mmCIF file of C-alpha atoms and ligand atoms in Angstrom:
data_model
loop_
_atom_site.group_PDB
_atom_site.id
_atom_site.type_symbol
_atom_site.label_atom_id
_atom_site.label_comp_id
_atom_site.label_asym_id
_atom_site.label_seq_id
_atom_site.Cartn_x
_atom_site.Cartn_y
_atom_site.Cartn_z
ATOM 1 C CA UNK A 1 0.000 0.000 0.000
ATOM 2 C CA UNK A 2 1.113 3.464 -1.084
ATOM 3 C CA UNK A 3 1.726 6.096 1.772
ATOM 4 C CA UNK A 4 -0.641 8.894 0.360
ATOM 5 C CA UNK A 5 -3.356 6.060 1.169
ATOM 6 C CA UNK A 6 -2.132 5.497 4.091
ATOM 7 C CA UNK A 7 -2.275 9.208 5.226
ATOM 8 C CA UNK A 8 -6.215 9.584 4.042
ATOM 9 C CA UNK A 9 -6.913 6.510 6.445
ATOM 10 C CA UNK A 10 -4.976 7.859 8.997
ATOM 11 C CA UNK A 11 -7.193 11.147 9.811
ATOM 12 C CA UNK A 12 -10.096 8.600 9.499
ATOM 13 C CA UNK A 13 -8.737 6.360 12.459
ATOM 14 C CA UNK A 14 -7.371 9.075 14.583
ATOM 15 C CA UNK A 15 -10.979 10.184 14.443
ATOM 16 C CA UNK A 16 -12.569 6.428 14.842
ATOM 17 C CA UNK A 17 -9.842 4.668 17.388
ATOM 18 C CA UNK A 18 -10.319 6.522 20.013
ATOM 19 C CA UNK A 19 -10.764 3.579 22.460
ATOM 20 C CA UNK A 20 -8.229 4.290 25.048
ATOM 21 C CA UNK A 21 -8.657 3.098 28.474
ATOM 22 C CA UNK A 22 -6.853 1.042 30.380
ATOM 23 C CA UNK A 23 -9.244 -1.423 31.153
ATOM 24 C CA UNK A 24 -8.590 -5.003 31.137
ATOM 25 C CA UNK A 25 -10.811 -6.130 28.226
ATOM 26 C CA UNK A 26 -8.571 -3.580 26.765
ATOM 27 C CA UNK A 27 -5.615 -5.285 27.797
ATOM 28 C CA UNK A 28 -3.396 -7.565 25.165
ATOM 29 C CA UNK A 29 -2.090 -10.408 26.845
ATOM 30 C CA UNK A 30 1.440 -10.485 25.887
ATOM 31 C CA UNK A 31 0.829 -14.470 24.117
ATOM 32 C CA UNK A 32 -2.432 -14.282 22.278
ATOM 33 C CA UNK A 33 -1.492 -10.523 20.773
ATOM 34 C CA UNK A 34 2.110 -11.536 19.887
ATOM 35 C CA UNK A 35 0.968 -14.919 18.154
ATOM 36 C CA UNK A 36 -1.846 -13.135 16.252
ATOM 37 C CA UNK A 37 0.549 -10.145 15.261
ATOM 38 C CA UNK A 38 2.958 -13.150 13.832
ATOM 39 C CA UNK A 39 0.282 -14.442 11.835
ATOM 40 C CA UNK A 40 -0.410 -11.513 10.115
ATOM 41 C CA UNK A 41 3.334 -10.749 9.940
ATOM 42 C CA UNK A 42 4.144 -14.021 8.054
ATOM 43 C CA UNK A 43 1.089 -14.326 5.385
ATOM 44 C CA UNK A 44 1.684 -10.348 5.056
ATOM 45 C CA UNK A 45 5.701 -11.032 4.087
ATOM 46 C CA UNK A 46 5.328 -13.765 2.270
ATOM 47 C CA UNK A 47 3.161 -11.175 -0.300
ATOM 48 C CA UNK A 48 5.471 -8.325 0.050
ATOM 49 C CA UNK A 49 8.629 -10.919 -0.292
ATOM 50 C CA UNK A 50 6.914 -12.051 -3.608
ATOM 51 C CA UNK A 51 6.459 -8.792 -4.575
ATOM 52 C CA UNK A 52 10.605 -7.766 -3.614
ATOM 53 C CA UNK A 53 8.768 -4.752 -2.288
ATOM 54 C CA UNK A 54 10.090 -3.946 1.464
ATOM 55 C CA UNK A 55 8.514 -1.879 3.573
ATOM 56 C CA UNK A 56 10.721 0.998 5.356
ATOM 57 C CA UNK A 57 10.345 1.681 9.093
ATOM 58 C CA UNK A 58 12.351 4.243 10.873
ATOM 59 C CA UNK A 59 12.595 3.733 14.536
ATOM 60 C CA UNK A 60 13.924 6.420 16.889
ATOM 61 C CA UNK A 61 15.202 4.211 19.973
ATOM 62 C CA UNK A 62 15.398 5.938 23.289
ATOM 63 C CA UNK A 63 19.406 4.999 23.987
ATOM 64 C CA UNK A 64 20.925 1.581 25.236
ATOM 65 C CA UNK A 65 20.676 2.296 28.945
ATOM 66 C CA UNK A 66 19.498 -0.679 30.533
ATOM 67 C CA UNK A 67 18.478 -4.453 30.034
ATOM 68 C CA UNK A 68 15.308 -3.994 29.251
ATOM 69 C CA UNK A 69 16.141 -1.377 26.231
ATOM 70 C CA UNK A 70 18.175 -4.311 24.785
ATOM 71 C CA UNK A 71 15.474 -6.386 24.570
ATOM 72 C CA UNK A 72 13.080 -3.685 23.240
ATOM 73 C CA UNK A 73 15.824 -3.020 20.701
ATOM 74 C CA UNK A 74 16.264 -6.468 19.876
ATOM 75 C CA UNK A 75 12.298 -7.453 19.711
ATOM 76 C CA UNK A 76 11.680 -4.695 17.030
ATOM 77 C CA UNK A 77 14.480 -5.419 15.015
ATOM 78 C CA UNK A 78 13.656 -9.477 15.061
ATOM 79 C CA UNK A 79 10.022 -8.190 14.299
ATOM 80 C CA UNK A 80 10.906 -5.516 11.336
ATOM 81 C CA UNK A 81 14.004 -7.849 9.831
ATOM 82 C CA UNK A 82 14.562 -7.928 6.295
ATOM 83 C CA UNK A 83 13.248 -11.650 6.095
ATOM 84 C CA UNK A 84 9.821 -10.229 7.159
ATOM 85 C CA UNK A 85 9.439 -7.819 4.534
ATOM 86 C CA UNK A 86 10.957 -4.583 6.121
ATOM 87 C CA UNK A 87 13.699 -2.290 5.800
ATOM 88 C CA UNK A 88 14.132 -1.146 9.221
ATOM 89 C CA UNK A 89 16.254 2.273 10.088
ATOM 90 C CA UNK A 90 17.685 2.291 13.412
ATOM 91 C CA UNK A 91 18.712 5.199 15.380
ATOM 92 C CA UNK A 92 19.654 4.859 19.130
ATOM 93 C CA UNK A 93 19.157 8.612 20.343
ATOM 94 C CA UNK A 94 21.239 8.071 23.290
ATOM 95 C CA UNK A 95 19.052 9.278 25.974
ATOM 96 C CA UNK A 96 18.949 12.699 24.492
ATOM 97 C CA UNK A 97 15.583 14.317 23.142
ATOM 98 C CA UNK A 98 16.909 16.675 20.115
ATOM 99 C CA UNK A 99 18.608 13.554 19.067
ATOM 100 C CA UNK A 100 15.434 11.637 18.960
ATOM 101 C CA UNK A 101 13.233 14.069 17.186
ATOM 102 C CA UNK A 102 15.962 15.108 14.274
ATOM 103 C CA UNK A 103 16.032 10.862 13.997
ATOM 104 C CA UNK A 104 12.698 11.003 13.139
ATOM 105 C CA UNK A 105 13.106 14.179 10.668
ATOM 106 C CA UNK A 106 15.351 12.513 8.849
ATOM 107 C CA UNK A 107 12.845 9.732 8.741
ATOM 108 C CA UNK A 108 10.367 12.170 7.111
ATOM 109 C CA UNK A 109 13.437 13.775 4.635
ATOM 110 C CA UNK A 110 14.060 9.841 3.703
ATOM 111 C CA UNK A 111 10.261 9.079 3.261
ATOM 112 C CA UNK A 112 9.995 5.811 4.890
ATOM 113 C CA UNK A 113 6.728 4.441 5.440
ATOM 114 C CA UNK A 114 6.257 4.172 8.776
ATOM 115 C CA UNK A 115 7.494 5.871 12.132
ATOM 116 C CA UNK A 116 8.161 4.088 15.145
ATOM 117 C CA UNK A 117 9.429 6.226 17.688
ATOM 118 C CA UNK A 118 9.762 5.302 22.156
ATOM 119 C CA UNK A 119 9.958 8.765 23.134
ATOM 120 C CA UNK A 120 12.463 9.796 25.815
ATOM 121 C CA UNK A 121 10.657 12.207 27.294
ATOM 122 C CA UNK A 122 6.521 12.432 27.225
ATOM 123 C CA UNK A 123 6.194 15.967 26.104
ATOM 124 C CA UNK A 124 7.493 18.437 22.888
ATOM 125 C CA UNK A 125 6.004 16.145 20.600
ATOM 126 C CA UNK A 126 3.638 17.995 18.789
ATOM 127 C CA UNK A 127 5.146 19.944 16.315
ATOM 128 C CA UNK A 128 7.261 16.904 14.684
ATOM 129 C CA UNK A 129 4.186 14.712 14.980
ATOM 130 C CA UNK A 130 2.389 17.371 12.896
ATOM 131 C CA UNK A 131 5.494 17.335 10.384
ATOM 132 C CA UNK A 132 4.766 13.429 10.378
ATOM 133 C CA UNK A 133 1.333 13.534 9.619
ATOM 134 C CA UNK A 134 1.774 16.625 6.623
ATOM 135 C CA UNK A 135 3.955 13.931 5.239
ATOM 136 C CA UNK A 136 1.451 11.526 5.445
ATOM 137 C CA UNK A 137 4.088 8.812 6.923
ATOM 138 C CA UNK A 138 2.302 7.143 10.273
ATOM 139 C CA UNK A 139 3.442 7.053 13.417
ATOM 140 C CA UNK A 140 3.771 4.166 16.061
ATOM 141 C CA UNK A 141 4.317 4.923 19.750
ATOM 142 C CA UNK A 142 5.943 2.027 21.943
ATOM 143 C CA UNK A 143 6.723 1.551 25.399
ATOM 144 C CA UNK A 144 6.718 5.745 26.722
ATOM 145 C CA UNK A 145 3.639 7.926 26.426
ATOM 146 C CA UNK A 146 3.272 11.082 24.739
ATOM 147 C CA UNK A 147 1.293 13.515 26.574
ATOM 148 C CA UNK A 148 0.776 16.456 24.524
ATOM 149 C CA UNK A 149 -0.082 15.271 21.245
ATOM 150 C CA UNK A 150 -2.924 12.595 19.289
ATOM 151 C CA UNK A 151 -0.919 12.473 16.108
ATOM 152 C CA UNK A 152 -0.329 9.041 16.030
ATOM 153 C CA UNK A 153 -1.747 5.681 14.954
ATOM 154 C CA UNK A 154 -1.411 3.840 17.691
ATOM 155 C CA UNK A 155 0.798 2.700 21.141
ATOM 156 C CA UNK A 156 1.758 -0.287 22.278
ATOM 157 C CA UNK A 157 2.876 -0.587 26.363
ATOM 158 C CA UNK A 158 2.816 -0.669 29.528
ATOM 159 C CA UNK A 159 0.566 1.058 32.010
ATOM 160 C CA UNK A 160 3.253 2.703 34.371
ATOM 161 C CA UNK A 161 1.031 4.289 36.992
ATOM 162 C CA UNK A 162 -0.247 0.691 37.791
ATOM 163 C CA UNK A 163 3.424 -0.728 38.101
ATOM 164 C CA UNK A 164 3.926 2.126 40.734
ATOM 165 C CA UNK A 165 0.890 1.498 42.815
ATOM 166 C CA UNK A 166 1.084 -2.118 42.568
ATOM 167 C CA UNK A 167 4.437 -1.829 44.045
ATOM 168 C CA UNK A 168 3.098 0.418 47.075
ATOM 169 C CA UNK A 169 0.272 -1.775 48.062
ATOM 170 C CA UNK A 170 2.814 -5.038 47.775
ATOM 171 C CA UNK A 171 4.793 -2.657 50.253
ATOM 172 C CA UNK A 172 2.445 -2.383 52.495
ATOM 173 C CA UNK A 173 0.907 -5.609 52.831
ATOM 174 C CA UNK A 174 3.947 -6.990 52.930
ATOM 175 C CA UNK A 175 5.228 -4.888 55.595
ATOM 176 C CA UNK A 176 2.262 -5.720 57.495
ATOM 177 C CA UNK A 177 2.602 -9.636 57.306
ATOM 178 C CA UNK A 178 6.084 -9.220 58.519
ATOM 179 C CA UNK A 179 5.177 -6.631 61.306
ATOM 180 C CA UNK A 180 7.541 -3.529 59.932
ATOM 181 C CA UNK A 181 5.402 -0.666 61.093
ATOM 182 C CA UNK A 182 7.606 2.585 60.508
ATOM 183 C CA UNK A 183 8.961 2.922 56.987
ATOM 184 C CA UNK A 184 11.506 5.028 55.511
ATOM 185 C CA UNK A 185 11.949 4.936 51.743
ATOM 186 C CA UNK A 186 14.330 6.198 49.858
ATOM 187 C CA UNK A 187 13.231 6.040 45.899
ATOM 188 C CA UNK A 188 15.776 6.172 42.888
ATOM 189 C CA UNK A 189 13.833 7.335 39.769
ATOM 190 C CA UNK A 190 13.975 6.589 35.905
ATOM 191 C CA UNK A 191 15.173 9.372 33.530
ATOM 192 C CA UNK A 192 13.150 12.660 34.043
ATOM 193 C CA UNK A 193 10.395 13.527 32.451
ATOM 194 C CA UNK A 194 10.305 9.747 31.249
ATOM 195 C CA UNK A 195 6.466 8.369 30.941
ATOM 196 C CA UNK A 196 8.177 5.148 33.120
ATOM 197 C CA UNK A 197 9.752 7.604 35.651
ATOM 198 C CA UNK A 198 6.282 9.671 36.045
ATOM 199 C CA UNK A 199 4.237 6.881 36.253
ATOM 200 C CA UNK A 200 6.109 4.383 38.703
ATOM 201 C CA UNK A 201 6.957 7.794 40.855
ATOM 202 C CA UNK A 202 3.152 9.066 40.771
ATOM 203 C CA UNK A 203 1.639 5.635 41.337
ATOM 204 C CA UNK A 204 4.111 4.790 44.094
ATOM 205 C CA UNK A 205 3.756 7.733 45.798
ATOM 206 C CA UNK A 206 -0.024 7.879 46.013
ATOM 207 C CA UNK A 207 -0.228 4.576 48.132
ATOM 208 C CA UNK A 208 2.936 6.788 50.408
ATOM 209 C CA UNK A 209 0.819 9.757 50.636
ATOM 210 C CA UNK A 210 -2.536 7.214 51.916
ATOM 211 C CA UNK A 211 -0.471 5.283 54.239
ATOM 212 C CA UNK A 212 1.468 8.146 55.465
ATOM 213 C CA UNK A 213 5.122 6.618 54.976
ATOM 214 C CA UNK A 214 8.418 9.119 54.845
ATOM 215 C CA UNK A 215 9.860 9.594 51.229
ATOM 216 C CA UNK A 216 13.233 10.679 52.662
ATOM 217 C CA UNK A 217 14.091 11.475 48.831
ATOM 218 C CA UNK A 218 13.647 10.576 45.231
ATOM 219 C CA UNK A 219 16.132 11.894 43.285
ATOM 220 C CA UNK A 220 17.088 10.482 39.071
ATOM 221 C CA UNK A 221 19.318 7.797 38.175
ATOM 222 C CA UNK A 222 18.669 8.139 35.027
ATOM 223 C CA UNK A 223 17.323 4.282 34.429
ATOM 224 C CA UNK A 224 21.563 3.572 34.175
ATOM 225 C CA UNK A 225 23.832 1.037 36.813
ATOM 226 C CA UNK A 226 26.237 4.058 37.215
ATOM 227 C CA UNK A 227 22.717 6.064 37.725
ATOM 228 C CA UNK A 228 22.019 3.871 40.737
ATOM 229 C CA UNK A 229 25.741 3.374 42.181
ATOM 230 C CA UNK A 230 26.475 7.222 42.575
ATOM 231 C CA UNK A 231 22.343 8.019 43.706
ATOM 232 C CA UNK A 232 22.852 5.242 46.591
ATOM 233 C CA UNK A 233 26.532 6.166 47.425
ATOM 234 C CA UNK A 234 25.101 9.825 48.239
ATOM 235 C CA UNK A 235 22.133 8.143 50.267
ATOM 236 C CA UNK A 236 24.069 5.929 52.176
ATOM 237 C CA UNK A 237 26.256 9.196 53.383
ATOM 238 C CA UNK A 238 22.897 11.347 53.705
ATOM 239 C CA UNK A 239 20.669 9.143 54.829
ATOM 240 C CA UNK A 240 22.949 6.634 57.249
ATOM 241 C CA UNK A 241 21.074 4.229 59.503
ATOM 242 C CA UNK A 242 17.928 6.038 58.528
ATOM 243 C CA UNK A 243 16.400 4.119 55.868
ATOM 244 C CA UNK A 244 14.782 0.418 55.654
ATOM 245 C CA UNK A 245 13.080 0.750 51.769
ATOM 246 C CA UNK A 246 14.676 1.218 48.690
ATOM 247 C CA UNK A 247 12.927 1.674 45.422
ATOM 248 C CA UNK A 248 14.641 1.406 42.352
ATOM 249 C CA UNK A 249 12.367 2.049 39.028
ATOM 250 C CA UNK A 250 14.537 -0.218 37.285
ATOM 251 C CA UNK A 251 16.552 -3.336 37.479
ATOM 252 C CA UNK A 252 20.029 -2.186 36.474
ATOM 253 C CA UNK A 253 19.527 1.095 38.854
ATOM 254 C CA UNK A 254 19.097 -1.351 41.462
ATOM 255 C CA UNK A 255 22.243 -3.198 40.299
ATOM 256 C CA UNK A 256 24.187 -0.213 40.904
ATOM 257 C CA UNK A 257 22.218 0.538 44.509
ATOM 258 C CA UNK A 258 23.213 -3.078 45.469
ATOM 259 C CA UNK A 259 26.896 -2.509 44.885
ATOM 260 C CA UNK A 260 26.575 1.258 46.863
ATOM 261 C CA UNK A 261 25.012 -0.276 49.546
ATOM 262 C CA UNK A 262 26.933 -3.489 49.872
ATOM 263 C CA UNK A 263 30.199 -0.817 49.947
ATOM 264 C CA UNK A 264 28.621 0.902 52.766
ATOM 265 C CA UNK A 265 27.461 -2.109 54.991
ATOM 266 C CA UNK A 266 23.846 -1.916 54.368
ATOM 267 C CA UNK A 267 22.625 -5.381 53.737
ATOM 268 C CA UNK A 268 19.303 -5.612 51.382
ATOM 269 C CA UNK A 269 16.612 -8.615 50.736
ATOM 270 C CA UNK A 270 14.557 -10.527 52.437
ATOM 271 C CA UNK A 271 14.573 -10.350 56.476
ATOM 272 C CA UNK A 272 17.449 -7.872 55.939
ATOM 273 C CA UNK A 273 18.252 -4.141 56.843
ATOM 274 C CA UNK A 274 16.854 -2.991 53.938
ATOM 275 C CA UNK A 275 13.284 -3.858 51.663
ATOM 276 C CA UNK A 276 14.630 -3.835 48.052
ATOM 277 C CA UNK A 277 12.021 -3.331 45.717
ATOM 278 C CA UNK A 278 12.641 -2.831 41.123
ATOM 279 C CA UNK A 279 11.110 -2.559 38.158
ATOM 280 C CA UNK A 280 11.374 -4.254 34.535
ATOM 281 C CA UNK A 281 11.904 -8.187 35.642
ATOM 282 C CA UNK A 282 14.556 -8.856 33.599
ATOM 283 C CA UNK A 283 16.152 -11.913 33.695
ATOM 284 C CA UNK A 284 19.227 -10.536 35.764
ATOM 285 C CA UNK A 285 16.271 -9.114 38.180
ATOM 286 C CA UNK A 286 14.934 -12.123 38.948
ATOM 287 C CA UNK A 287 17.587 -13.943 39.436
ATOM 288 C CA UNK A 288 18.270 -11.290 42.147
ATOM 289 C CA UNK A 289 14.412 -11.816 43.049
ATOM 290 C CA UNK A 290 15.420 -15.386 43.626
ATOM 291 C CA UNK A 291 18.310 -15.427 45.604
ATOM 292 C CA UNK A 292 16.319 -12.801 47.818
ATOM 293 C CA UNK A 293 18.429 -9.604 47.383
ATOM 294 C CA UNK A 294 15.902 -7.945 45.591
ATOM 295 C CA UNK A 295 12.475 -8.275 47.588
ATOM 296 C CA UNK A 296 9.928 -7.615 44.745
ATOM 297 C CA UNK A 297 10.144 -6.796 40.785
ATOM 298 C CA UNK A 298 7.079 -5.406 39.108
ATOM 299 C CA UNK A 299 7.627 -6.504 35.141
ATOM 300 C CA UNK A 300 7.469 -4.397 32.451
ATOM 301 C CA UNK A 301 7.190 -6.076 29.281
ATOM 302 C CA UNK A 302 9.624 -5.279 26.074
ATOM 303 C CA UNK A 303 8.841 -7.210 24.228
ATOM 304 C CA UNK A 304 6.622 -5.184 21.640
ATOM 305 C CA UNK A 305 8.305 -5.361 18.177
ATOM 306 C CA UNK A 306 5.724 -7.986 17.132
ATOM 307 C CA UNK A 307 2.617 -5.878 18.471
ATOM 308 C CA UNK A 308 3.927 -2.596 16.763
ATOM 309 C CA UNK A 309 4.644 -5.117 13.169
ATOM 310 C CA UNK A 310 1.045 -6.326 13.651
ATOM 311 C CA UNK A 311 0.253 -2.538 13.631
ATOM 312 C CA UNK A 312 1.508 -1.836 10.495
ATOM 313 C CA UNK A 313 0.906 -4.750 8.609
ATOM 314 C CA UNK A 314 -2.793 -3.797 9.897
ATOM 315 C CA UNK A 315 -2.212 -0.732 8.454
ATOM 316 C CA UNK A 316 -1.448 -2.158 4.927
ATOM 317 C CA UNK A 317 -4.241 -4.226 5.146
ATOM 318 C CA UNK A 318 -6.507 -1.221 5.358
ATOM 319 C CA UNK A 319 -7.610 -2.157 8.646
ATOM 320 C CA UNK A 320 -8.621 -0.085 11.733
ATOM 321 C CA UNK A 321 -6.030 -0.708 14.590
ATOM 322 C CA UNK A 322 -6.677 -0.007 18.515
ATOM 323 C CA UNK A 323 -5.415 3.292 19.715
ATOM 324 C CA UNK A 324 -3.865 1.249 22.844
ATOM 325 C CA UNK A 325 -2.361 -1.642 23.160
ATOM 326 C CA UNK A 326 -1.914 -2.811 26.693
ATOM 327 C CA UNK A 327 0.813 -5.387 28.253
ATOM 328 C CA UNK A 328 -0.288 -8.007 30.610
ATOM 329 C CA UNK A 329 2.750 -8.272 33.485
ATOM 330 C CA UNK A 330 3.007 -10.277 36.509
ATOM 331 C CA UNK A 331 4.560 -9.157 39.870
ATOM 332 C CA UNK A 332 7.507 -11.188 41.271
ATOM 333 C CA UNK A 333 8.259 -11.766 44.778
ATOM 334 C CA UNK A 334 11.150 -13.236 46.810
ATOM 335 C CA UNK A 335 9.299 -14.911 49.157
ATOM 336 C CA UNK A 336 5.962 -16.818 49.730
ATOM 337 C CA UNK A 337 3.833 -14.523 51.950
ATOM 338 C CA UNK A 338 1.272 -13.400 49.959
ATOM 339 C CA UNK A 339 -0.520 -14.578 47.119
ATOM 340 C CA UNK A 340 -2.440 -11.336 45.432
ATOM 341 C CA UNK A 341 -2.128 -8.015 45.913
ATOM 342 C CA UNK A 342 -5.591 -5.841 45.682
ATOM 343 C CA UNK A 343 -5.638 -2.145 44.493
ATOM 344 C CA UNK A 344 -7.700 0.538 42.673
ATOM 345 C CA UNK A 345 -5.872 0.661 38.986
ATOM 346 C CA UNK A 346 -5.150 4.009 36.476
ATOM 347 C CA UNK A 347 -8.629 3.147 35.354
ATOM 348 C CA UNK A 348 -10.495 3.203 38.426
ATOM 349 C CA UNK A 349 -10.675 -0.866 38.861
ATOM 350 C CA UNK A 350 -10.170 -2.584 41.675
ATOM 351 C CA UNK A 351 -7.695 -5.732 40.759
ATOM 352 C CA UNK A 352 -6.630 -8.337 42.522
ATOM 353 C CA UNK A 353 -3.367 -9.687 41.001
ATOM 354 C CA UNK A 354 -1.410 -12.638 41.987
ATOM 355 C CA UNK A 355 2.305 -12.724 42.863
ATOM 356 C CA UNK A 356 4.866 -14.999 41.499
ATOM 357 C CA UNK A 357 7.195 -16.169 43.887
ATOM 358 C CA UNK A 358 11.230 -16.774 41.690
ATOM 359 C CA UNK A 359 11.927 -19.869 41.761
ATOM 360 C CA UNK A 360 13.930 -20.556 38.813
ATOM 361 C CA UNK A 361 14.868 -17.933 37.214
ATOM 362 C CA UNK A 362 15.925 -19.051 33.960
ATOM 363 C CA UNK A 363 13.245 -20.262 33.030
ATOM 364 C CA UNK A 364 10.717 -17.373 34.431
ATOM 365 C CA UNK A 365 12.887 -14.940 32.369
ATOM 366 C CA UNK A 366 12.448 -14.302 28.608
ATOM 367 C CA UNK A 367 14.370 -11.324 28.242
HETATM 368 O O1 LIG B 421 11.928 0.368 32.789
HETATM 369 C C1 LIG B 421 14.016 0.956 31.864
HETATM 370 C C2 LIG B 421 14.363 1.558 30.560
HETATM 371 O O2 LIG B 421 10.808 2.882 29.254
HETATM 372 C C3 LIG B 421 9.816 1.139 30.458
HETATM 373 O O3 LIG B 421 13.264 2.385 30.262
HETATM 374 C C4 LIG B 421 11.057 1.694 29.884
HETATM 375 C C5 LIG B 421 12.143 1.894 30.904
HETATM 376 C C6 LIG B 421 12.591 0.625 31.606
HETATM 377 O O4 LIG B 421 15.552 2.095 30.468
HETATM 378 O O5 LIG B 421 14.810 -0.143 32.189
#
């Protein structure tokens, strides 16, 4: 399918799609949406193979700061490989926002057919998006809102604020089974002004503010090891002997807060000085999770190249795609206490989700 066609059906479904919620019915789980976007994918190559005909997909890549952008990087370019029918541009923008949005200029100056883009930051979107749509090319969102514009197709990932206040109300069941009453948290954020570092913060914090726990501080590690290391090294000088919780919003920050605090005597996990809780589940995380270093690891699901190549090859097919696209993630635990958390969702719900307790990492880890 031509682009100009493309870009007439595109006004239609930003006008028609607008289902977004966060509901569960709205929610993909991660098996049955990836198999049926590999359905599509393969009967959709085999055409455009036959026809030699690829179709070109820029994607503007946040950076290659942690584990789980390895895997996001690696699921999209598995999904959009040659052998499928695409020629993908990559850029890694290297954690820096001009980067990312002359990446996807140059995607507009090179006319490729589709945009993917997992924006850095959530806002200062609008005007390129608008560029995007005058040239008719559409635009995918994965992983990271965008808050200030509509101009694109479609998103695929992961509700953040949900991740945030499902880790809260794990905290504080979990410090009631074991009988901690007075906690003092000390919180290591994602990059600012990151959709992931607003959501897990804001959702986090809400269940804080209700149960009236001390944030001693919350300051950026930037989503990095060396992010964590030098945020923790400062706490463990600030904040000595005053802290018991430590929330890192993602698995290699709390790599790095590991190593500070294991430096400064301050001994993490299960039944130790210190409640460890992360973010992303990688497999590295959980085998943390399972050794009982790390207490509790809410997942956040990468893989999404398949969901965002089912987009497009939706797209060719003329048909109408959701505006959202939901991951379903389970919560990972160190130790059998509980078996469900229950809390009021993004969307108003009250869910009951169970928790998986690690016990073998290797094979409860896909990325
Ligand atoms: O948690 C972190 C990564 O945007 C959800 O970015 C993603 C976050 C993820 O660097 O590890």
């Amino acid at each position: 399918m031509k682009k100009r066609l493309v870009a007439g059906m595109l006004v239609s479904l930003m006008a028609a799609s607008m289902v977004a919620c966060g509901s569960s019915s709205d929610t993909a789980t991660t098996d049955t949406a990836a198999d049926a976007g590999a359905d599509t994918q393969t009967e959709a190559a085999e055409d455009t193979a036959a026809s030699g005909d690829l179709i070109t997909v820029g994607f503007a890549q946040v950076g290659h700061e942690s584990d789980w952008r390895t895997a996001s990087t690696n699921s999209v370019q598995a999904a959009f490989s040659e052998e499928n029918g695409y020629d993908l541009q990559f850029v890694d923008c290297d954690n820096d926002s001009a980067k990312q949005i002359e990446a996807v200029r140059q995607f507009i100056q090179d006319d490729v057919d589709y945009i993917v883009i997992d924006p850095i930051v959530s806002t200062g979107w609008d005007t390129v998006l608008t560029e995007c749509e005058d040239a008719g090319i559409p635009v995918i969102v994965i992983d990271r809102t965008i808050d200030d514009s509509d101009k694109y197709v479609s998103w695929v990932g992961s509700e953040f604020m949900n991740e945030g206040l499902a880790a809260g109300t794990w905290l504080k069941d979990y410090a009631a089974a074991k009988g901690i009453t007075d906690l003092n948290i000390l919180v290591i954020e994602g990059s600012n002004g990151s959709s992931a570092q607003i959501g897990r913060t804001d959702g986090f914090k809400k269940i804080a503010d209700a149960e009236g726990w001390t944030i001693l501080d919350s300051q950026d590690g930037d989503f990095t090891q060396d992010g964590g290391q030098q945020v923790m090294e400062s706490y463990c000088k600030s904040y000595e002997g005053q802290f018991n919780v430590v929330v890192c919003q993602n698995d290699n920050e709390a790599f790095g807060a590991m190593d500070a605090m294991k430096a400064a005597g301050v001994s993490y996990g299960v039944d130790k000085d210190v409640i460890l809780i992360s973010f992303d589940a990688c497999k590295a995380g959980l085998e943390y999770v399972q050794s009982g270093d790390i207490n509790a690891d809410f997942m956040c699901y990468p893989l999404q190249g398949e969901y965002c190549a089912a987009i497009v090859q939706q797209l060719e097919a003329g048909e109408t795609v959701a505006k959202q696209t939901f991951m379903t993630e389970p919560w990972y635990v160190a130790e059998d206490i509980l078996e469900s958390i229950t809390y009021t969702n993004n969307a108003g719900e009250e869910v009951t989700e169970e928790l998986v307790v690690v016990t073998d990492a290797a094979s409860q880890a896909s990325y």
